[in-house]
CSV table of N, CA and C in Angstrom, one decimal:
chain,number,residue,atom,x,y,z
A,1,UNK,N,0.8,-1.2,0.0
A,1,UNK,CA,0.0,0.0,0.0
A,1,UNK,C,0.9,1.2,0.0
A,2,UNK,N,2.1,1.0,0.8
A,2,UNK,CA,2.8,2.5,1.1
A,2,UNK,C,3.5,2.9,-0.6
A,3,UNK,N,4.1,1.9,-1.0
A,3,UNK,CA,4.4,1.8,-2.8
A,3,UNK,C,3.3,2.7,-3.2
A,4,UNK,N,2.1,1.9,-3.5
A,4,UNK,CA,1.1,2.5,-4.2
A,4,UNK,C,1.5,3.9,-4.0
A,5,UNK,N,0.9,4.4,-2.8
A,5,UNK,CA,1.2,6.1,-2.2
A,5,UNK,C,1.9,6.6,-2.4
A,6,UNK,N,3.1,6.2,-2.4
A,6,UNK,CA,4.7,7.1,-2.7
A,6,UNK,C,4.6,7.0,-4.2
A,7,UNK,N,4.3,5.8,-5.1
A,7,UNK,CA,4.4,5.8,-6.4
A,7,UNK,C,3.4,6.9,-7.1
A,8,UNK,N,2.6,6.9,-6.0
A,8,UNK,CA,1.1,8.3,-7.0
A,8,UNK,C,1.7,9.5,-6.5
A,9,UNK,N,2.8,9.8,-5.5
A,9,UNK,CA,2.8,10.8,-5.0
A,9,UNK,C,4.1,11.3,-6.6
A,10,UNK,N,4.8,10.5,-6.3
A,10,UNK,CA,5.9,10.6,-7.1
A,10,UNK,C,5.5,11.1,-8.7
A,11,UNK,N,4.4,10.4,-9.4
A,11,UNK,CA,3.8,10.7,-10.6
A,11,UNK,C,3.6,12.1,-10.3
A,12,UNK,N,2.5,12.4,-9.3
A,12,UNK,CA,2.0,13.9,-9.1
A,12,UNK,C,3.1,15.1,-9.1
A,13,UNK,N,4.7,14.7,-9.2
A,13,UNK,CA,5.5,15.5,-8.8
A,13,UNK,C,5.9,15.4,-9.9
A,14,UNK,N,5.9,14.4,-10.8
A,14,UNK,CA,6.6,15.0,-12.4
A,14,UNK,C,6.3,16.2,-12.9
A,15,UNK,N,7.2,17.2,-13.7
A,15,UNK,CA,6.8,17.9,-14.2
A,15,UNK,C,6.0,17.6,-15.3
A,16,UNK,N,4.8,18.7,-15.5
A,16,UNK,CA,4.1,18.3,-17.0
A,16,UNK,C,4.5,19.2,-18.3
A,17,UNK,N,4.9,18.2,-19.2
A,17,UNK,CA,4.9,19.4,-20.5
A,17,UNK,C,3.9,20.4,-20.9
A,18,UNK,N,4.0,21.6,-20.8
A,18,UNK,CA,2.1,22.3,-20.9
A,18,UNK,C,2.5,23.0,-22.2
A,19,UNK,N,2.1,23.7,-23.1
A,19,UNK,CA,1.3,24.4,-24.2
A,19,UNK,C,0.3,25.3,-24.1
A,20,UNK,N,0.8,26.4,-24.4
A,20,UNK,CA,-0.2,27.8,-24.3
A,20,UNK,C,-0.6,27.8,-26.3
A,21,UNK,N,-1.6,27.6,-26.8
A,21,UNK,CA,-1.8,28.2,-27.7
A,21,UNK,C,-2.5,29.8,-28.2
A,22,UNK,N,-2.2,30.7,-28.4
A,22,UNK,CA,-3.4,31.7,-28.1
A,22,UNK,C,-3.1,32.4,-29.6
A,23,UNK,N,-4.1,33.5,-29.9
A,23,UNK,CA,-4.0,34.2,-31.3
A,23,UNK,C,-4.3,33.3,-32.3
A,24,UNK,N,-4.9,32.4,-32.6
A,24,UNK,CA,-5.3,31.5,-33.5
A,24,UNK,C,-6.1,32.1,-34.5
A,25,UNK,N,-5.3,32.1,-36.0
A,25,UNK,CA,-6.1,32.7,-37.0
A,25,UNK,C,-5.7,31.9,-38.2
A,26,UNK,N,-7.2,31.8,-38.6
A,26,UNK,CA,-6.9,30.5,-40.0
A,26,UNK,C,-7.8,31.4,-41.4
A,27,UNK,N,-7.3,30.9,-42.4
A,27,UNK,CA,-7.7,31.8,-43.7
A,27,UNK,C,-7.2,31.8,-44.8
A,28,UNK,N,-7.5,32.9,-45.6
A,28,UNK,CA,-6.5,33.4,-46.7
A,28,UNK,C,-5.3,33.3,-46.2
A,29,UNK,N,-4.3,33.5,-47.3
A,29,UNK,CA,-3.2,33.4,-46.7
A,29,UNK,C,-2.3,34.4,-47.9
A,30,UNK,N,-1.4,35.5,-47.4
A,30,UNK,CA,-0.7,36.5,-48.3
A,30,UNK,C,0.7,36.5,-47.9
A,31,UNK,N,1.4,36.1,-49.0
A,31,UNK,CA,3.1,36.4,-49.0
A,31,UNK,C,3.6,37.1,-50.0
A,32,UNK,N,4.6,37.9,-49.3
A,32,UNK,CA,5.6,38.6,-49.9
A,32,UNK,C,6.7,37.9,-50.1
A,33,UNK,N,7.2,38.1,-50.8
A,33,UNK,CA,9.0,37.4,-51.0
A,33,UNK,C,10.1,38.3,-50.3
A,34,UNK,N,10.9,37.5,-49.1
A,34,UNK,CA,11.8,37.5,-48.2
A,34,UNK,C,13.0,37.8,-49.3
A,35,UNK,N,13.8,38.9,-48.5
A,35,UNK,CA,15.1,39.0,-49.2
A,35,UNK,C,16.2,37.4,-49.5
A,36,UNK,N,15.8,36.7,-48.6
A,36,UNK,CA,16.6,35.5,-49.2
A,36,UNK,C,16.0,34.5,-49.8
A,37,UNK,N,14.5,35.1,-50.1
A,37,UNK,CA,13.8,33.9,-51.0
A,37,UNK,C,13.0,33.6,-50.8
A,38,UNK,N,12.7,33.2,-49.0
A,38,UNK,CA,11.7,32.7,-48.7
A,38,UNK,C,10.8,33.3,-48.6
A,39,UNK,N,9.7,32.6,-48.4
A,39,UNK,CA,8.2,33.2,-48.3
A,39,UNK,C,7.6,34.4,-47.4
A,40,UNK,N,7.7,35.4,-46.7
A,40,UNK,CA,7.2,35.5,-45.5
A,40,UNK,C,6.1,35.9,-45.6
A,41,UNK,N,4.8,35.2,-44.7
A,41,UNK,CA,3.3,35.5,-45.5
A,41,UNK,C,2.6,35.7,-43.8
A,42,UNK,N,1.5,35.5,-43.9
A,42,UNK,CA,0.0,35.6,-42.6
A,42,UNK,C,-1.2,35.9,-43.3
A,43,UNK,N,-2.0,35.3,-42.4
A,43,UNK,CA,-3.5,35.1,-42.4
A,43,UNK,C,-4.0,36.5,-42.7
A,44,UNK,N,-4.7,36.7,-44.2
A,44,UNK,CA,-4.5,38.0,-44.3
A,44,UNK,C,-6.0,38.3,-44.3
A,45,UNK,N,-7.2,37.4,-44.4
A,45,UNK,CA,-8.1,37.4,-44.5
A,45,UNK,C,-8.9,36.6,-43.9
A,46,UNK,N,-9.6,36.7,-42.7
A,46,UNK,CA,-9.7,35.0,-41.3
A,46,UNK,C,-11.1,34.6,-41.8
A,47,UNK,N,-11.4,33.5,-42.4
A,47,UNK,CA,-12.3,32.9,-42.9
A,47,UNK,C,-12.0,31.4,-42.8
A,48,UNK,N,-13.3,31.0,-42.5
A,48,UNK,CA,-13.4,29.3,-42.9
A,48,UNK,C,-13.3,28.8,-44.8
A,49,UNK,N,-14.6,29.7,-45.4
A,49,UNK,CA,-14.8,29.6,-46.5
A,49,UNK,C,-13.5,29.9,-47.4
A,50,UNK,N,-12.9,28.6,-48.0
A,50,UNK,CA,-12.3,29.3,-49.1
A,50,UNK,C,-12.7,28.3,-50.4
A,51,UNK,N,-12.9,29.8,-51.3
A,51,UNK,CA,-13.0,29.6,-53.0
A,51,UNK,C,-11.5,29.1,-53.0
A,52,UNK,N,-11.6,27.4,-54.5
A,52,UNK,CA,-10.5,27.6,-54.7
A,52,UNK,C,-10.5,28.0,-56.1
A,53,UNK,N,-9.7,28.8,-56.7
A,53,UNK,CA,-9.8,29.3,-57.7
A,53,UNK,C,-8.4,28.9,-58.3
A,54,UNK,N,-8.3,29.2,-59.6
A,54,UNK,CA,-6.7,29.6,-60.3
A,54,UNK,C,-5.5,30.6,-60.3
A,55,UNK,N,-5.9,30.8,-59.6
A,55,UNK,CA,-5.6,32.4,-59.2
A,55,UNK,C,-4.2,32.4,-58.6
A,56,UNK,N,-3.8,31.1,-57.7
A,56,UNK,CA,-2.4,31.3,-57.3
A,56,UNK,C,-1.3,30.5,-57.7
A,57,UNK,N,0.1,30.2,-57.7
A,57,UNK,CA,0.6,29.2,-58.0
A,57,UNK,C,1.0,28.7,-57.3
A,58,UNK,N,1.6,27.0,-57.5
A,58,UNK,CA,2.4,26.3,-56.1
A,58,UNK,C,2.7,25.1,-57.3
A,59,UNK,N,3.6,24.1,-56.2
A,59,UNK,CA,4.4,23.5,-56.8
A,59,UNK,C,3.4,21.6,-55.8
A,60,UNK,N,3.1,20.9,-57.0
A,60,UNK,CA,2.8,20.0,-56.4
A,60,UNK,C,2.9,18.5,-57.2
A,61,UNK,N,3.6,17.7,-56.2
A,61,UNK,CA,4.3,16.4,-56.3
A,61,UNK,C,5.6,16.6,-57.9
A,62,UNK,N,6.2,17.7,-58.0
A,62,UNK,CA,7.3,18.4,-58.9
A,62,UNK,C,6.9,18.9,-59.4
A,63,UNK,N,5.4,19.6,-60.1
A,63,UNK,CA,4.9,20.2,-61.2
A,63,UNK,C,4.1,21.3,-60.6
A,64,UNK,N,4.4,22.9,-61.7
A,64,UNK,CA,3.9,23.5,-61.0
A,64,UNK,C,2.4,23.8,-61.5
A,65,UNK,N,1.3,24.3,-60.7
A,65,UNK,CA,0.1,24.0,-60.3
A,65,UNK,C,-1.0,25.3,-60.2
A,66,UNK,N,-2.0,25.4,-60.7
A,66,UNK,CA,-2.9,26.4,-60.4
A,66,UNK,C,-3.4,26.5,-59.0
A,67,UNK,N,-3.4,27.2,-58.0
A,67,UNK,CA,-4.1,26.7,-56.8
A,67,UNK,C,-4.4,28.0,-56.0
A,68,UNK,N,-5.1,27.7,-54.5
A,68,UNK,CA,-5.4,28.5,-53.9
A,68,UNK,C,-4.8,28.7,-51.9
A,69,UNK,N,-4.2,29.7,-52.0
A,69,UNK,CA,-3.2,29.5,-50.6
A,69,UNK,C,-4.5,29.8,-49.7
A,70,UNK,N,-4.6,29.0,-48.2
A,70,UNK,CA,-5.0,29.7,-46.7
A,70,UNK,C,-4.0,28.9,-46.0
A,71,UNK,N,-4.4,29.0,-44.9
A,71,UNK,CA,-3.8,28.6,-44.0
A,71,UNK,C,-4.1,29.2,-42.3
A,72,UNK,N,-3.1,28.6,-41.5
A,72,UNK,CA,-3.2,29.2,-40.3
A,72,UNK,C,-1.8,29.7,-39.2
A,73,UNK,N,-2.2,30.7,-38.4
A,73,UNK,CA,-1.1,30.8,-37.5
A,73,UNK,C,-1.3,30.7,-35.9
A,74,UNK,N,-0.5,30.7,-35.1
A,74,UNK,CA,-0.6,31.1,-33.8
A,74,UNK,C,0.5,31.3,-32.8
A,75,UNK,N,0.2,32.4,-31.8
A,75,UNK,CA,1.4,32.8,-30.9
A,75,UNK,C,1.6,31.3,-29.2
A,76,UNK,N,2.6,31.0,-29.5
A,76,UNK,CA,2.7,29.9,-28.2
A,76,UNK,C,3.9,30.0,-27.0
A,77,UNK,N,4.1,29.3,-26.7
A,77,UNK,CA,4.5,29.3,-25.3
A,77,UNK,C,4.3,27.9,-24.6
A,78,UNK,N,5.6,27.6,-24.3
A,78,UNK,CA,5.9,25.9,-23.9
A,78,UNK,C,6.8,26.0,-23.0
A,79,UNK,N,6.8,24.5,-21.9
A,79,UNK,CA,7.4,24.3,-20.6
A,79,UNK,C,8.6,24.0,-21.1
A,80,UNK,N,9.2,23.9,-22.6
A,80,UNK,CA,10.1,23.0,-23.0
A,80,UNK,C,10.8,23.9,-24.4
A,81,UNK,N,12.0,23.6,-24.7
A,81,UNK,CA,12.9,24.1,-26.1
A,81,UNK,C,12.1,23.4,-27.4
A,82,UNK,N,11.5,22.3,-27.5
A,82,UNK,CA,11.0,21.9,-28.6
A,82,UNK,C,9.8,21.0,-28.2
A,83,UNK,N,8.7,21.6,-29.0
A,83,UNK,CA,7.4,21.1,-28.2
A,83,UNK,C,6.7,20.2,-29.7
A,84,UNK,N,6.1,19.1,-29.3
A,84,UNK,CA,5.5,18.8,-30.8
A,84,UNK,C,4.5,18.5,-30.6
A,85,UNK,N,3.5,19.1,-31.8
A,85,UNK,CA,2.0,18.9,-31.8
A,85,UNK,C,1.8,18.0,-32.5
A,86,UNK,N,0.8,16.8,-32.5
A,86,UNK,CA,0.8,15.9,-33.5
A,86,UNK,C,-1.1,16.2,-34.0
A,87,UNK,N,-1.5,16.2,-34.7
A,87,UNK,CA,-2.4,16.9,-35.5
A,87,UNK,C,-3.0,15.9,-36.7
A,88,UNK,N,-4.2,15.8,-36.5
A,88,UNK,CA,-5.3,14.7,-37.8
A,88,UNK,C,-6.0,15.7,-38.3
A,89,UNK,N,-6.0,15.5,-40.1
A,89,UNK,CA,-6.8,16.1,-40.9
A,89,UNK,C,-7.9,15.1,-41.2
A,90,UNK,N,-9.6,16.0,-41.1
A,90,UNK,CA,-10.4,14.6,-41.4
A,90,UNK,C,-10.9,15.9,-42.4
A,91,UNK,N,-10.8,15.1,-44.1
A,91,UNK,CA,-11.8,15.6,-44.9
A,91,UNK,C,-13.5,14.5,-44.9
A,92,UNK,N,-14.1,15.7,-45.3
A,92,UNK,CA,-15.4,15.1,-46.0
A,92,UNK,C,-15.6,14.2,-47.2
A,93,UNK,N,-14.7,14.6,-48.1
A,93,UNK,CA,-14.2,13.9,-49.2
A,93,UNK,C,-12.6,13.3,-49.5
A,94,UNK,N,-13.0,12.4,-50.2
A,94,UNK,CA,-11.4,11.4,-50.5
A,94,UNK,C,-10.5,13.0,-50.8
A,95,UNK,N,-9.1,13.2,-50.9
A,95,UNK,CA,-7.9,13.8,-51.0
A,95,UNK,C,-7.1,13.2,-51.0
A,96,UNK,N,-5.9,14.1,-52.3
A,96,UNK,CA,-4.7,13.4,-52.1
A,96,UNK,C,-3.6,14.3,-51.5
A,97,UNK,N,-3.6,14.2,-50.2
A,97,UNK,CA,-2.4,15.4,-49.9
A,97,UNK,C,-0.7,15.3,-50.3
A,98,UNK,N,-0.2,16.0,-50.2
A,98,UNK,CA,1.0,16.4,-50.6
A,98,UNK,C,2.0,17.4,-50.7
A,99,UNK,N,2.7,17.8,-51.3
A,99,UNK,CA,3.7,19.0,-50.6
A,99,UNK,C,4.6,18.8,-52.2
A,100,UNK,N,5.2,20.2,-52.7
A,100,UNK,CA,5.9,20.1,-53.6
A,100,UNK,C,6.9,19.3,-54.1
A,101,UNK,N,7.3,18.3,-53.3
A,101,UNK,CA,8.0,17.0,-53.8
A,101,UNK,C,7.1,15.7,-54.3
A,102,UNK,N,6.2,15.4,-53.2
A,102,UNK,CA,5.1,13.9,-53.3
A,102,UNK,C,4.3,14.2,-53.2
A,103,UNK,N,3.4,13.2,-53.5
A,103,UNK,CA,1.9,12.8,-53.0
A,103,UNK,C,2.5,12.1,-52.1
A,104,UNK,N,1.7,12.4,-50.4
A,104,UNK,CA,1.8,11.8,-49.4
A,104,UNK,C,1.0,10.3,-49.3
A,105,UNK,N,-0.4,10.7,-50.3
A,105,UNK,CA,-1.5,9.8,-49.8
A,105,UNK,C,-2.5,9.7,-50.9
A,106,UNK,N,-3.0,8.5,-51.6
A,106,UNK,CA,-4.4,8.7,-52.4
A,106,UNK,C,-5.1,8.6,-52.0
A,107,UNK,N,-6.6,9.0,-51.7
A,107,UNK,CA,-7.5,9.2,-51.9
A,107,UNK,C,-8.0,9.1,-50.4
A,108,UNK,N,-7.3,9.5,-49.7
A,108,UNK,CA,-8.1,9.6,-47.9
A,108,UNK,C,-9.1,10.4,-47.4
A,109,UNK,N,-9.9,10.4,-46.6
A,109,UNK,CA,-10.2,11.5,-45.7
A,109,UNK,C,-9.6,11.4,-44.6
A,110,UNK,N,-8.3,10.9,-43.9
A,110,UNK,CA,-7.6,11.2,-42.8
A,110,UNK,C,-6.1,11.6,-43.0
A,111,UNK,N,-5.8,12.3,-42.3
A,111,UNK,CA,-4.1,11.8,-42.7
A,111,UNK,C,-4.1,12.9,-41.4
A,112,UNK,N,-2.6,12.2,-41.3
A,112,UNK,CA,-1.6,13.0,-40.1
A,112,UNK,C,-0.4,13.5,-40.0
A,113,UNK,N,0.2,14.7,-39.1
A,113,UNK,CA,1.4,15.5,-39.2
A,113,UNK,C,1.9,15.9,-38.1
A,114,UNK,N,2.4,16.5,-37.9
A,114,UNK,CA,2.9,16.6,-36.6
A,114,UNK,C,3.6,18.2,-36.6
A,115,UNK,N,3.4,19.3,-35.6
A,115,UNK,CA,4.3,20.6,-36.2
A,115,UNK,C,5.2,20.3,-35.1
A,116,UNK,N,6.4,20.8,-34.6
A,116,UNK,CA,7.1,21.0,-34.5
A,116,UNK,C,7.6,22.6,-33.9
A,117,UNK,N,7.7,22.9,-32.8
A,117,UNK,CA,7.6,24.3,-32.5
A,117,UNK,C,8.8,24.3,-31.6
A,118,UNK,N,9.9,25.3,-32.0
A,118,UNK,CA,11.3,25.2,-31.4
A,118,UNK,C,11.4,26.4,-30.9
A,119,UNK,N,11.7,26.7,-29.3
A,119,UNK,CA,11.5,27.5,-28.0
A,119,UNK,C,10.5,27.4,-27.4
A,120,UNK,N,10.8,28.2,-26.4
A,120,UNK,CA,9.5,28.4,-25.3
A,120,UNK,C,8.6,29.4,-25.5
A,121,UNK,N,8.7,29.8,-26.6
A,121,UNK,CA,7.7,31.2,-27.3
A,121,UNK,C,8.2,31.6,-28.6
A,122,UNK,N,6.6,31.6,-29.5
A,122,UNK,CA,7.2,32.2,-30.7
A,122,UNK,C,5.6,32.2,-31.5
A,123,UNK,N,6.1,32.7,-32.8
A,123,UNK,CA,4.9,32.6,-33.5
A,123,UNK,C,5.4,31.7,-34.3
A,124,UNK,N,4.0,30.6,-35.1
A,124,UNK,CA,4.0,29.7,-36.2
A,124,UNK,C,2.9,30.2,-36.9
A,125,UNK,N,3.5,29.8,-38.0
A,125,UNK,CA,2.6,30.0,-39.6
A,125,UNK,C,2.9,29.3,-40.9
A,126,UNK,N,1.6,28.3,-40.9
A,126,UNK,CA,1.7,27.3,-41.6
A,126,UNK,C,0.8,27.5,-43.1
A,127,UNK,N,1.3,27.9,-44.1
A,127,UNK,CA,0.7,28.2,-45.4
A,127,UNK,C,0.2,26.6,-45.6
A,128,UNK,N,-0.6,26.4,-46.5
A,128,UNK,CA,-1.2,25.3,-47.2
A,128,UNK,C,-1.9,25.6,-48.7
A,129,UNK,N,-2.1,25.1,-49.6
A,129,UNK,CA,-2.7,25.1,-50.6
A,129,UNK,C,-3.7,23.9,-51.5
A,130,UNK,N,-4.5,24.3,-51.6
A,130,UNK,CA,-5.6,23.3,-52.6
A,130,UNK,C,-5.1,23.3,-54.0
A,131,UNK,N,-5.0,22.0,-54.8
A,131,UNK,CA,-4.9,22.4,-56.2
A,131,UNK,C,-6.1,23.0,-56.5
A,132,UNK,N,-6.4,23.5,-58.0
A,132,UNK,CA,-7.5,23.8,-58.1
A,132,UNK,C,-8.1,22.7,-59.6
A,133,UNK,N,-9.0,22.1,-59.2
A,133,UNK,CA,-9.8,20.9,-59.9
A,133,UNK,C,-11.1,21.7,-60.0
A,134,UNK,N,-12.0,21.2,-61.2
A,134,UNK,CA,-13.2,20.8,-61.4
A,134,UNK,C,-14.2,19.9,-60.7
A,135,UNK,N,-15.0,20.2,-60.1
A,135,UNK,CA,-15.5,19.3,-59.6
A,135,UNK,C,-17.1,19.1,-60.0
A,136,UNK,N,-17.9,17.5,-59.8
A,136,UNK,CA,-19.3,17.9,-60.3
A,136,UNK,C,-20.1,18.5,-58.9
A,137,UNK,N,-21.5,19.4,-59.1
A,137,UNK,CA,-22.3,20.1,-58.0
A,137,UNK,C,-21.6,19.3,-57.0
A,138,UNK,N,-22.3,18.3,-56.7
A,138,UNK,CA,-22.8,17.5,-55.4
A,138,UNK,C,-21.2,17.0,-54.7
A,139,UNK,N,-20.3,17.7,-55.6
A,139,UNK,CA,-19.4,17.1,-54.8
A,139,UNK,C,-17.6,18.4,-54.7
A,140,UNK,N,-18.8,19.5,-54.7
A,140,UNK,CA,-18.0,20.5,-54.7
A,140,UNK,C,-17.4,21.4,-53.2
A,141,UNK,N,-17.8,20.6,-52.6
A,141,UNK,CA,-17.0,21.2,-51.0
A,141,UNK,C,-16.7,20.4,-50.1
A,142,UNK,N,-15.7,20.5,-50.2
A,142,UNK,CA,-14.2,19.5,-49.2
A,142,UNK,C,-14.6,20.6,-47.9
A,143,UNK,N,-15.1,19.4,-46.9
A,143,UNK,CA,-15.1,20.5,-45.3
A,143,UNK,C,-13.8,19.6,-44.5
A,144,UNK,N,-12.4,20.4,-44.3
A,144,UNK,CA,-11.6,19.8,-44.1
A,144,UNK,C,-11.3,20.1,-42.4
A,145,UNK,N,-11.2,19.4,-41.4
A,145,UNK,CA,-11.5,19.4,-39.9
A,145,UNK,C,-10.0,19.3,-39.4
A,146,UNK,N,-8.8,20.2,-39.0
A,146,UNK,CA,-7.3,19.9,-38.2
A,146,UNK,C,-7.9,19.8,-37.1
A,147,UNK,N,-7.5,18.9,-36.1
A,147,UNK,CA,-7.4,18.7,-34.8
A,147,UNK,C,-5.8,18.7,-34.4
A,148,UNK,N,-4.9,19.7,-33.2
A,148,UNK,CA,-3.9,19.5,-32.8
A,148,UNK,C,-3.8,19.1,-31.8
A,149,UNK,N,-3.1,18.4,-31.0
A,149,UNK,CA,-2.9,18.0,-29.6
A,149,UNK,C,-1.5,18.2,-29.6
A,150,UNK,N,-1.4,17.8,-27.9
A,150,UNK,CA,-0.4,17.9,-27.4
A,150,UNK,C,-0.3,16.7,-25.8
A,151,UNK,N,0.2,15.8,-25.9
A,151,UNK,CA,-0.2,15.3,-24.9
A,151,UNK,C,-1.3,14.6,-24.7
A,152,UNK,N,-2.1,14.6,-25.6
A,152,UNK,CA,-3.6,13.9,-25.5
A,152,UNK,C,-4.3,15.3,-25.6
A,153,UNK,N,-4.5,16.3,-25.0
A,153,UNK,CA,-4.9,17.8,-24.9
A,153,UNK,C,-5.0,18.1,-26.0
A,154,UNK,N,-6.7,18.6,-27.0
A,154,UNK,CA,-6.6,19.2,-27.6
A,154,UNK,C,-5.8,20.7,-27.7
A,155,UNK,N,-5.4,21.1,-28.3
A,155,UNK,CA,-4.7,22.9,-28.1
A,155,UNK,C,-5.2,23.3,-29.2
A,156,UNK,N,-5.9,23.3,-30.5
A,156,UNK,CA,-6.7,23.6,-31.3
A,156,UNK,C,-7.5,23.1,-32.2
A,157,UNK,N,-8.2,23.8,-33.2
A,157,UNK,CA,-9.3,22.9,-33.9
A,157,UNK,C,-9.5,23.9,-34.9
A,158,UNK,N,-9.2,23.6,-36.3
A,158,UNK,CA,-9.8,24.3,-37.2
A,158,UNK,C,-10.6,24.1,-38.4
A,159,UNK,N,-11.5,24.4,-38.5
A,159,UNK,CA,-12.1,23.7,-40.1
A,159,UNK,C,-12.2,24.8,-40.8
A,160,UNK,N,-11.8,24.3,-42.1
A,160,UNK,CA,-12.3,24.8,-43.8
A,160,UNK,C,-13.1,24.3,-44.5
A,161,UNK,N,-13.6,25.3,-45.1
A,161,UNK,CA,-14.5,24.7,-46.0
A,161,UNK,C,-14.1,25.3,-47.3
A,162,UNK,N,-13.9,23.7,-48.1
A,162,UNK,CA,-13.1,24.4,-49.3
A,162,UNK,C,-14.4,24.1,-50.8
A,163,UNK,N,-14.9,25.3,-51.3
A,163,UNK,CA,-14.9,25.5,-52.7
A,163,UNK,C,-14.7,24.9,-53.1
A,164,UNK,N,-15.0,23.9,-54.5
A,164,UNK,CA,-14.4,23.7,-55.8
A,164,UNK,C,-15.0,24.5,-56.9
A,165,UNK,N,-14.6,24.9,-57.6
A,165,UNK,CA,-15.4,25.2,-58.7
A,165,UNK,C,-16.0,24.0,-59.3
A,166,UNK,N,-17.4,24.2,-60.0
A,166,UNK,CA,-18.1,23.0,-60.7
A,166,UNK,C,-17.8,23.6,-62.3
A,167,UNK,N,-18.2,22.8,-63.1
A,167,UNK,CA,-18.4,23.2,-65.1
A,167,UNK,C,-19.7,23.7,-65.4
A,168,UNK,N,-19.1,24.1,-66.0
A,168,UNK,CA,-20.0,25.5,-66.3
A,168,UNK,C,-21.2,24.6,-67.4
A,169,UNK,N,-22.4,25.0,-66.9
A,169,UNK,CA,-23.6,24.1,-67.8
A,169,UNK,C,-22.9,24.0,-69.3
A,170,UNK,N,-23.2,23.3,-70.0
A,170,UNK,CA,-23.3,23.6,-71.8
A,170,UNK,C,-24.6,23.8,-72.3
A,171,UNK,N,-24.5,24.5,-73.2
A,171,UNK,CA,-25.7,25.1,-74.0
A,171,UNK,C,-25.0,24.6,-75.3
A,172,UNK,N,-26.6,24.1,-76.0
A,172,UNK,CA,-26.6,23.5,-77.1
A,172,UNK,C,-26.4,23.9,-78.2
């Protein structure tokens, strides 16, 4: 019994890894080009709904691509130098995600990632992009759901709702 006690006491005294997420903003997404190249962008327009349209470019599985940027950021703060969130995407519809090297996945509505957040404070900002496809009516909006955790603890939750464009009727 005295085990038991001292062993619960002892659990109670571990430190816990904690995670502050705060400033959470997901949307459009706008970049400028960084003097050394890179991208540096933010949530320039905070919406669920995004049209995807042709309107932007990106580079997907080596080829480059018509598409539409949102995304999300937030300001944090951790018990720890390098904190990781591990994070499930559930669409409504099959997707193939990917990133300008691969296709990660065909045709899922789940997949998973993990961010990676290095100090004990900082801001993160994660661009994303939809290709932009045709799609028919009834299957024109991808409602795509991130869940992050940390520990088992949710620390946030964001959904989109993504647009496709449909084809345009024909006339005879």
């Amino acid at each position: 019994m005295r085990f038991i006690l001292i062993f619960s006491l002892f659990l109670l005294a571990l430190p816990s890894q904690a995670v502050d997420i705060t400033k959470v903003k997901a949307g459009l997404v706008c970049m400028n080009p960084a003097a050394d190249g890179k991208p540096e962008g933010w949530v320039c327009h905070e919406t669920q709904d995004i049209l995807v349209t042709d309107q932007g470019r990106c580079t997907y599985n080596g080829a480059p691509r018509h598409c539409s940027w949102f995304g999300f950021s937030f300001d944090y703060r951790a018990d720890t130098d390098r904190t990781v969130l591990h994070c499930v995407a559930e669409n409504s519809r099959p997707t193939s995600p990917g990133n300008p090297r691969e296709i990660i996945a065909e045709n899922v509505t789940s997949s998973t990632f993990d961010i990676p957040l290095e100090g004990r404070q900082g801001h993160f900002f994660n661009p994303m992009y939809y290709v932009f496809a045709v799609r028919e009516p009834d299957d024109a909006v991808v409602v795509d759901t991130m869940t992050c955790s940390h520990e088992g603890v949710v620390v946030f939750r964001n959904t989109f709702n993504l647009h496709l464009p449909t084809a345009p009727e024909r006339t005879p």
